[in-house]
PDB file of C-alpha atoms in Angstrom:
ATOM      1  CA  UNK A   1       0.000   0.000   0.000  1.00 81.00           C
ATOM      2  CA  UNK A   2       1.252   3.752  -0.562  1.00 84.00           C
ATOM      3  CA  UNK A   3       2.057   5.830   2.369  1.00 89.00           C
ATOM      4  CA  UNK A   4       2.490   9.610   1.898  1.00 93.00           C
ATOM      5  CA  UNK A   5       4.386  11.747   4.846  1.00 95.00           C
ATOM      6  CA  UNK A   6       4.768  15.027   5.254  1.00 97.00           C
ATOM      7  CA  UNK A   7       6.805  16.837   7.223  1.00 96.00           C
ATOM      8  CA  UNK A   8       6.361  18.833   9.910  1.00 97.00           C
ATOM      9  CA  UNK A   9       3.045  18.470  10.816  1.00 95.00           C
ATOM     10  CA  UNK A  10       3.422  22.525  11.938  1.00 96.00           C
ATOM     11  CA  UNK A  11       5.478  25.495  11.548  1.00 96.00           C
ATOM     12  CA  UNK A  12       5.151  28.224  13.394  1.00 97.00           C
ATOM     13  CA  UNK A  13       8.090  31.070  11.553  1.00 97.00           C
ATOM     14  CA  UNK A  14       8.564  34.590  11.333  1.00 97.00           C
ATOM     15  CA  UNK A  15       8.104  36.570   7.740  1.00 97.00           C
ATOM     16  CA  UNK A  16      11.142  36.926   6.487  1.00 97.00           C
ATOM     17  CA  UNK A  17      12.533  33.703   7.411  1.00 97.00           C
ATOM     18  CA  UNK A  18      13.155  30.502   4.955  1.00 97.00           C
ATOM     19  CA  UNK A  19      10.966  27.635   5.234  1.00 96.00           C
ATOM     20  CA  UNK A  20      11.552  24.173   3.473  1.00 97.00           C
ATOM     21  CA  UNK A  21       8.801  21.827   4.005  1.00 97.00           C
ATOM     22  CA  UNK A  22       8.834  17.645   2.593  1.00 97.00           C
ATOM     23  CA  UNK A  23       6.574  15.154   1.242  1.00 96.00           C
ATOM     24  CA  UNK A  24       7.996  11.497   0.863  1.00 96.00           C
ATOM     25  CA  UNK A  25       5.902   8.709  -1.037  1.00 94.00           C
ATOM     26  CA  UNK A  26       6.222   5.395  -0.577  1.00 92.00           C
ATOM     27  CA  UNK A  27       4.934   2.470  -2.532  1.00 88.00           C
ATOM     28  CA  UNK A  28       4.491   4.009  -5.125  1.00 85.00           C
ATOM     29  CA  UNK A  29       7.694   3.806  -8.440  1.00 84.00           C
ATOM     30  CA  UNK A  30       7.217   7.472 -10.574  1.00 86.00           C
ATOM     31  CA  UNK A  31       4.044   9.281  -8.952  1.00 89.00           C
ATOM     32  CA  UNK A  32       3.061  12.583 -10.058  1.00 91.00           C
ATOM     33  CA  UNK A  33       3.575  14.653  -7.118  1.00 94.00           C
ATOM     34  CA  UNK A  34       1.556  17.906  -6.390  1.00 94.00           C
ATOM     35  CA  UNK A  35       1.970  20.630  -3.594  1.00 96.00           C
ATOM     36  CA  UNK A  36      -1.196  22.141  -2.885  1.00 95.00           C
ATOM     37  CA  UNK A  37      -2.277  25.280  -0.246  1.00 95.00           C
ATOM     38  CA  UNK A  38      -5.584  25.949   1.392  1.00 93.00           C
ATOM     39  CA  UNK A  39      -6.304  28.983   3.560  1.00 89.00           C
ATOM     40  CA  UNK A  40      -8.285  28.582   6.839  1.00 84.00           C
ATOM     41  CA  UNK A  41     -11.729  27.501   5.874  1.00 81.00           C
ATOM     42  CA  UNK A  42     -10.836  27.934   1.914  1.00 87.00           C
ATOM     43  CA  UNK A  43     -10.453  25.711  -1.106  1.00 90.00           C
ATOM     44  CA  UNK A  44      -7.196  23.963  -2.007  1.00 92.00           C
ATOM     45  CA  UNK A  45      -5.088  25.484  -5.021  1.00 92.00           C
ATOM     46  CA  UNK A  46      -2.681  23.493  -6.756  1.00 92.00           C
ATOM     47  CA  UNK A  47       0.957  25.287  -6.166  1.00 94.00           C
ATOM     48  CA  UNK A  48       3.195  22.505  -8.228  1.00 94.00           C
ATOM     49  CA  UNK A  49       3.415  19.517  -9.650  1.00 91.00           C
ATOM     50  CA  UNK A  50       6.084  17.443 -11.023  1.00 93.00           C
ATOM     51  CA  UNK A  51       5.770  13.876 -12.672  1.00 90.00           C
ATOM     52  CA  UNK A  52       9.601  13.101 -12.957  1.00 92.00           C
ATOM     53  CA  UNK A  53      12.663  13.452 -10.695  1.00 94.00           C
ATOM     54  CA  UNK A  54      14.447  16.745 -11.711  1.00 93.00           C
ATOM     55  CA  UNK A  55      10.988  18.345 -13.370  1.00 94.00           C
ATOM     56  CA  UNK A  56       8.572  20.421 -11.154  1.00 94.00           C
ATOM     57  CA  UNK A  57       5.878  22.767 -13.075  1.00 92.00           C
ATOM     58  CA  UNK A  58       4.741  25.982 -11.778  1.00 89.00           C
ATOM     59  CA  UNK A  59       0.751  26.544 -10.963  1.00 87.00           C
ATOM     60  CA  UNK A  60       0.954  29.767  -9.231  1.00 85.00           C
ATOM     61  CA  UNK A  61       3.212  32.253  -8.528  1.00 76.00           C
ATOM     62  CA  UNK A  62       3.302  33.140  -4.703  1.00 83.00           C
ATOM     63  CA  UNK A  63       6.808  33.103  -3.827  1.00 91.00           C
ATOM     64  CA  UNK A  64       7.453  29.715  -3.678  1.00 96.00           C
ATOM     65  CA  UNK A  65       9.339  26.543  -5.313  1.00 96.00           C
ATOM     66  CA  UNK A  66       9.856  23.227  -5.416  1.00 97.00           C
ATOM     67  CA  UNK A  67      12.012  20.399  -6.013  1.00 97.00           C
ATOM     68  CA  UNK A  68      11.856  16.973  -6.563  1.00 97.00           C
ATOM     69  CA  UNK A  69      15.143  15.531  -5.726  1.00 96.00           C
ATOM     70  CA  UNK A  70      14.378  11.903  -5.477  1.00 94.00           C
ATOM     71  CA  UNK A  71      11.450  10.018  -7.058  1.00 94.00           C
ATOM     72  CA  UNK A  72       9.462   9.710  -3.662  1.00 93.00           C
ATOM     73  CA  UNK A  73      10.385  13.066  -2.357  1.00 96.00           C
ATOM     74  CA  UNK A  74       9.236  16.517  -3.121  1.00 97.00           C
ATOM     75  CA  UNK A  75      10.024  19.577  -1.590  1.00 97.00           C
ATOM     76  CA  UNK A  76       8.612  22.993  -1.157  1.00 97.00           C
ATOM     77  CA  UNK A  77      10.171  26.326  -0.084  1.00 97.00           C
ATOM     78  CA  UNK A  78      11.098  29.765   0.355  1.00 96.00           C
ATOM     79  CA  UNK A  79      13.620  31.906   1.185  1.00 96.00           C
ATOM     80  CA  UNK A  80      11.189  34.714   2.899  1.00 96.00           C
ATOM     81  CA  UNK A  81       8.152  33.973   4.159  1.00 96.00           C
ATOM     82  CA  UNK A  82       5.085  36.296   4.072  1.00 96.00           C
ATOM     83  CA  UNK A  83       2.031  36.920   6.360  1.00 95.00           C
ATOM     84  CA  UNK A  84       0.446  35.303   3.154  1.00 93.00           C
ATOM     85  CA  UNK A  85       2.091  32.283   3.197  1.00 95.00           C
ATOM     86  CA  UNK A  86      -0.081  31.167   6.043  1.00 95.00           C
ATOM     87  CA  UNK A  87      -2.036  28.574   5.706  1.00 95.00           C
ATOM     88  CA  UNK A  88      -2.541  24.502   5.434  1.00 95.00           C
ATOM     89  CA  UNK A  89       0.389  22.487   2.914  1.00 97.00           C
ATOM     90  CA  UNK A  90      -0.427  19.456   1.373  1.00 96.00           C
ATOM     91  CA  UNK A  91       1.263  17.178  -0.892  1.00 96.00           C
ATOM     92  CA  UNK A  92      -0.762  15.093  -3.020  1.00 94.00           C
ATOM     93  CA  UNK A  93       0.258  12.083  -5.283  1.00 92.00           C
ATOM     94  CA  UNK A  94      -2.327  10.622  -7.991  1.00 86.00           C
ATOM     95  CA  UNK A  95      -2.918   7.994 -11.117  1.00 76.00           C
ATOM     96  CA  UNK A  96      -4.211  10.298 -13.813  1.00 69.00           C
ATOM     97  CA  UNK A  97      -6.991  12.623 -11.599  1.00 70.00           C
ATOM     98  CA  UNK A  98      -7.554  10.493  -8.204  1.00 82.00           C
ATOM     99  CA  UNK A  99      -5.392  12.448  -5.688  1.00 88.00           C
ATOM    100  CA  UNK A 100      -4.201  11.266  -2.103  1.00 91.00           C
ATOM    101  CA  UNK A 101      -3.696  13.795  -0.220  1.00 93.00           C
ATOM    102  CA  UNK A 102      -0.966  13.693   2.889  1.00 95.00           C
ATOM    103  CA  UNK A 103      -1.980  14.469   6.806  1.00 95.00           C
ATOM    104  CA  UNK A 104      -0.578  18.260   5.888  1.00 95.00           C
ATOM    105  CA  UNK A 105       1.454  20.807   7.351  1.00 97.00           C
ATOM    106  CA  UNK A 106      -0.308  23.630   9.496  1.00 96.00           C
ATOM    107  CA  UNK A 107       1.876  26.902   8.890  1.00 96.00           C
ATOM    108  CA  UNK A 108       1.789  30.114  10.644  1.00 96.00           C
ATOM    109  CA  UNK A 109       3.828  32.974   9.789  1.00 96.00           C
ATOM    110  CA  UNK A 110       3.669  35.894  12.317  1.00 95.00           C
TER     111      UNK A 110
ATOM    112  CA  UNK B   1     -13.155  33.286 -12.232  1.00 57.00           C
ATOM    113  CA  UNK B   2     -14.825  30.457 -10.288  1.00 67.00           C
ATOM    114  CA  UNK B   3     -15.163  27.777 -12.476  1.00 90.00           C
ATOM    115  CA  UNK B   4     -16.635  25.017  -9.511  1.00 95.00           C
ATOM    116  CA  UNK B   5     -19.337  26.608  -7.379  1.00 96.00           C
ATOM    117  CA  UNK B   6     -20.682  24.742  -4.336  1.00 97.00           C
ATOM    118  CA  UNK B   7     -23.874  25.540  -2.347  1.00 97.00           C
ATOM    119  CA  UNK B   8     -24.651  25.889   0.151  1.00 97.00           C
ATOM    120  CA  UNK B   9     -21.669  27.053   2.173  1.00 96.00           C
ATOM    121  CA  UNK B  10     -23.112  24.808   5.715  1.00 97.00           C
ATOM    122  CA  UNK B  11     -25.565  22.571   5.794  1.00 98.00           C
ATOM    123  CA  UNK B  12     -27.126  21.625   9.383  1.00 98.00           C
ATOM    124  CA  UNK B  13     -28.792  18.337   9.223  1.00 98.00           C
ATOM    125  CA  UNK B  14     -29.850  15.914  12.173  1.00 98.00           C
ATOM    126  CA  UNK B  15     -29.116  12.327  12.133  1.00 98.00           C
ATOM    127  CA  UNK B  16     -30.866   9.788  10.012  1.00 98.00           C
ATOM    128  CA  UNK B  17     -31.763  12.774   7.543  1.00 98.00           C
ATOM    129  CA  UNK B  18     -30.195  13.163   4.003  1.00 98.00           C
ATOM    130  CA  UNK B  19     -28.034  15.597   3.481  1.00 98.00           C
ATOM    131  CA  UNK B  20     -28.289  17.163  -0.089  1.00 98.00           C
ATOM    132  CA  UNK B  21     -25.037  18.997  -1.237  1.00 98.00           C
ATOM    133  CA  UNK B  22     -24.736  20.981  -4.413  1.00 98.00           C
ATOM    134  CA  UNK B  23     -22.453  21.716  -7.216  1.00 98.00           C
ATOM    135  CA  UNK B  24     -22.395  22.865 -10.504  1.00 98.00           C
ATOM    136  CA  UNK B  25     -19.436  23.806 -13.382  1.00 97.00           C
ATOM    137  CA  UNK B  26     -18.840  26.074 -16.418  1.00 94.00           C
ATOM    138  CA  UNK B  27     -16.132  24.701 -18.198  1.00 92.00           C
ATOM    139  CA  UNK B  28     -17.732  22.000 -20.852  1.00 92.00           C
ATOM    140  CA  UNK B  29     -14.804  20.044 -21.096  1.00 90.00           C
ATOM    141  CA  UNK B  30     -15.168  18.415 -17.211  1.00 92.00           C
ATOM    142  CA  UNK B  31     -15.509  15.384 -17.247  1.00 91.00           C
ATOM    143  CA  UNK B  32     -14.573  14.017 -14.120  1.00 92.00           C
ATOM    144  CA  UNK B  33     -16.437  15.006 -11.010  1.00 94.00           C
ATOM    145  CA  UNK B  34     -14.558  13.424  -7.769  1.00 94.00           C
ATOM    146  CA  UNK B  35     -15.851  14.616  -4.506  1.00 96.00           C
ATOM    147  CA  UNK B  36     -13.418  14.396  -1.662  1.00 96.00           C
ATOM    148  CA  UNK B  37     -14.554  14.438   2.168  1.00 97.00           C
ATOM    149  CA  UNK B  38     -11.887  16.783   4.810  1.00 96.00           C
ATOM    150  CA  UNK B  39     -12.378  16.499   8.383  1.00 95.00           C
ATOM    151  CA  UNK B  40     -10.697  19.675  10.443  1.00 91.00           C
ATOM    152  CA  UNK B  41      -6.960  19.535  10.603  1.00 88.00           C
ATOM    153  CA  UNK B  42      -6.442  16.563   7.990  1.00 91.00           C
ATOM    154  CA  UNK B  43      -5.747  16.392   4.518  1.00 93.00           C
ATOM    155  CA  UNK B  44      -8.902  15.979   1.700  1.00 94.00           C
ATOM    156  CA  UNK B  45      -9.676  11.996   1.459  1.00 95.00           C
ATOM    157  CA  UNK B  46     -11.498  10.751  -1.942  1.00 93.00           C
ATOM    158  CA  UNK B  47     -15.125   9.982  -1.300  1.00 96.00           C
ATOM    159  CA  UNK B  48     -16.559   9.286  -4.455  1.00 96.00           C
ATOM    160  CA  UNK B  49     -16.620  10.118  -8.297  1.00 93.00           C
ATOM    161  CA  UNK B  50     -18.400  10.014 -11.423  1.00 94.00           C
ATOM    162  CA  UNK B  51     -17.848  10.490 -15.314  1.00 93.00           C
ATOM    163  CA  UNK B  52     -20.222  12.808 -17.173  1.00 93.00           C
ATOM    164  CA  UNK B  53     -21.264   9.615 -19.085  1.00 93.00           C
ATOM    165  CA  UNK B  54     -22.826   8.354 -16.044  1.00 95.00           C
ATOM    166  CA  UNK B  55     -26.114  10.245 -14.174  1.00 96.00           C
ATOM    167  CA  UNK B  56     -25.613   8.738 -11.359  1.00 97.00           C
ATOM    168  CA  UNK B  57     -23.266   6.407  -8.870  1.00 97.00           C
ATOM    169  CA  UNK B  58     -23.485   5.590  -6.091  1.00 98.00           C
ATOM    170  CA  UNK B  59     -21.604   4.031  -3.239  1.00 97.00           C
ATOM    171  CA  UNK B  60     -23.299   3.046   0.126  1.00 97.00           C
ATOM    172  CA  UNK B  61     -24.831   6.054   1.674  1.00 98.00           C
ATOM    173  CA  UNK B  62     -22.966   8.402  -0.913  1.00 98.00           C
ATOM    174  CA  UNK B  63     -24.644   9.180  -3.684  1.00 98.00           C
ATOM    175  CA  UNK B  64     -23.696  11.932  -7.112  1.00 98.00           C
ATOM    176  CA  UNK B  65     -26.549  12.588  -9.184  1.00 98.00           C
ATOM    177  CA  UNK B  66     -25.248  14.136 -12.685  1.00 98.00           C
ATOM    178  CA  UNK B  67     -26.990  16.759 -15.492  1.00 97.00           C
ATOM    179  CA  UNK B  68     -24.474  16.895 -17.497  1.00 96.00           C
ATOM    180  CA  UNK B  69     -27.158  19.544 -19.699  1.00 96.00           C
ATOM    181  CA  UNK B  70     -27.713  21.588 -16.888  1.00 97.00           C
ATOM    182  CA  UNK B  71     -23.780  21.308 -15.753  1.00 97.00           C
ATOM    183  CA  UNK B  72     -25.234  20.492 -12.086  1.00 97.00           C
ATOM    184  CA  UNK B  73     -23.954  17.538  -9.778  1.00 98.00           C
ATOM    185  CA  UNK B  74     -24.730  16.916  -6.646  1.00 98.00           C
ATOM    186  CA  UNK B  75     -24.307  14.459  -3.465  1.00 98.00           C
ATOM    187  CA  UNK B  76     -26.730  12.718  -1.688  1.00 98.00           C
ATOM    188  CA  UNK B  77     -25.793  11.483   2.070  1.00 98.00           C
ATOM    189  CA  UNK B  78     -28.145   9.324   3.173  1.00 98.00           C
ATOM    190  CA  UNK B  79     -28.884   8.395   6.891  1.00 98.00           C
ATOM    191  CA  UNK B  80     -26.612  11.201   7.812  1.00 98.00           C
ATOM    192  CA  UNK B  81     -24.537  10.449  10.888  1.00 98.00           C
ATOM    193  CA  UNK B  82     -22.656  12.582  13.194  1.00 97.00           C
ATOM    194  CA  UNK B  83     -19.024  10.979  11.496  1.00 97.00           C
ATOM    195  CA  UNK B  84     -20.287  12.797   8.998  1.00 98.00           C
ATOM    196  CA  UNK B  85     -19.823  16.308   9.416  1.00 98.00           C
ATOM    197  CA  UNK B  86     -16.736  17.482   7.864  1.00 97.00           C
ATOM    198  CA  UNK B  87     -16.071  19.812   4.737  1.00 97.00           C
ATOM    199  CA  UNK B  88     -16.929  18.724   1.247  1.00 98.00           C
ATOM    200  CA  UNK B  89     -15.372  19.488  -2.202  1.00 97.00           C
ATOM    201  CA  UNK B  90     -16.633  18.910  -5.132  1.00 97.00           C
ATOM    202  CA  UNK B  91     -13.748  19.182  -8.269  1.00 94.00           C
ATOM    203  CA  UNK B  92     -13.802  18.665 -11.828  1.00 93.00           C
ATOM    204  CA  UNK B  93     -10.884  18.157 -14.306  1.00 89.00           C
ATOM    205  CA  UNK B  94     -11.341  17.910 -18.216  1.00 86.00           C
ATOM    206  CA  UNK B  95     -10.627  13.942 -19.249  1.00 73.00           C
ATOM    207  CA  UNK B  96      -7.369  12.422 -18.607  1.00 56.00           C
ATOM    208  CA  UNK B  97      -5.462  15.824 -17.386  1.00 57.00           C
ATOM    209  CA  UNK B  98      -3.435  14.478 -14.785  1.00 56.00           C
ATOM    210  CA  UNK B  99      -4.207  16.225 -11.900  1.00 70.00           C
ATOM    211  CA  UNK B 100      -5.523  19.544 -13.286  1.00 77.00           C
ATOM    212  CA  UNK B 101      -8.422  19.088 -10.686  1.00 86.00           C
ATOM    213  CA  UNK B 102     -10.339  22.271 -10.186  1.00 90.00           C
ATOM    214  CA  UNK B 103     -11.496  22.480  -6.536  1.00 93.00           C
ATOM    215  CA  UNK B 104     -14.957  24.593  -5.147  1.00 95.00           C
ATOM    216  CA  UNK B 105     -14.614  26.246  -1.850  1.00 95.00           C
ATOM    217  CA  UNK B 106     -16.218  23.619  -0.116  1.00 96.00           C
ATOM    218  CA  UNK B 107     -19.831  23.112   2.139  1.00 97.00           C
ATOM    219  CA  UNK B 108     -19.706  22.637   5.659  1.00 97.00           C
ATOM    220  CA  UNK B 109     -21.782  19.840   6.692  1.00 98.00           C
ATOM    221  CA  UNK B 110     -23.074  19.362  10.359  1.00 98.00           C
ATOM    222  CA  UNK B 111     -25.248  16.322  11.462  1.00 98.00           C
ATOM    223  CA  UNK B 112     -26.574  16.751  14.779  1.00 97.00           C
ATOM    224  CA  UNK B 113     -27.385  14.039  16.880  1.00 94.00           C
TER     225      UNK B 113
END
């Protein structure tokens, strides 16, 4: 069975500050990958997605990036965070359109 | 430009009652209509989904009726129970697009006890 981790489960950072947050899949040999961010009580916009090691597409611009460095493992970042950047992380893997989502990561930036 | 709209925004239902939750889409090329279930502090879990070929599927208490004319879907919970309440999304993504789902903003569904 595939298991999908992210990591941390929270953040709690200061604008300005980096922030480098990871999703691992395993199980699973070449998944498309996606980074995803929903705002308290909001719907969930796709940020990235990549579906090879090395090649991550751009969704929307808000100051971030990732990486995919390994086939199970996809990262997302920032060198300075913003008030905006608040909100709920998730990584999502998926066979053509059924996504899994992971447990998330809760961020705060004060 | 919204292109999945959900309604309402909270539903209040009380147990054994079935919950009716709405959706509906502009872009004619969705085709695929998944609707995923998010209780508070985890990530979106798949619930159930439908083609625009079918009108209807359904899966134990869960079920989407289609108008694929009228662009309208929605999801039936029947025998509503208080496991229930959680946030629902309905999202649509044109054919085989790998992941290009579009998401709605969701309707809060309580079932009281």
């Amino acid at each position: 069975a595939q298991t999908i981790h992210q990591w941390p489960v929270a953040e709690i950072k200061a604008v300005g500050s980096p922030l480098s947050l990871g999703c691992t899949i395993k199980g699973k040999s070449s998944p498309n990958l996606y980074w995803y961010w929903q705002a308290t009580g909001g719907t969930l916009q796709q940020l990235f997605y990549s579906i090879t090691v090395g090649q991550v597409e751009s969704v929307v611009q808000l100051n971030l990036s990732a990486s995919r460095p390994k086939d199970d493992q996809f990262i997302l970042s920032t060198e300075k965070l913003l008030l905006s950047h608040s909100g709920f992380y998730l990584c999502a893997w998926g066979p053509q359109n059924t996504l899994y989502f992971g447990a998330g990561t809760r961020l705060s930036v004060l | 430009q919204q292109q999945v709209r959900q309604s309402p925004q909270s539903l209040t239902v009380w147990e054994g009652e079935t919950a009716i939750l709405n959706c509906s889409y502009e872009n004619s090329a969705f085709d695929y209509f998944p609707w995923y279930q998010q209780f508070p502090g985890e990530g979106p879990a798949l619930l159930i989904s439908i083609l625009s070929v079918s009108n209807k599927k359904e899966d134990g208490r869960f079920t989407i009726f289609f108008n694929k004319r009228e662009k309208k879907l929605s999801l039936h919970i029947a025998d509503s129970q208080p496991g229930d309440s959680a946030t629902y999304f309905c999202a649509a993504s044109p054919g085989a697009n790998t992941g290009k789902l579009t998401f709605g903003h969701g309707t809060i569904l309580r079932v009281h006890p």
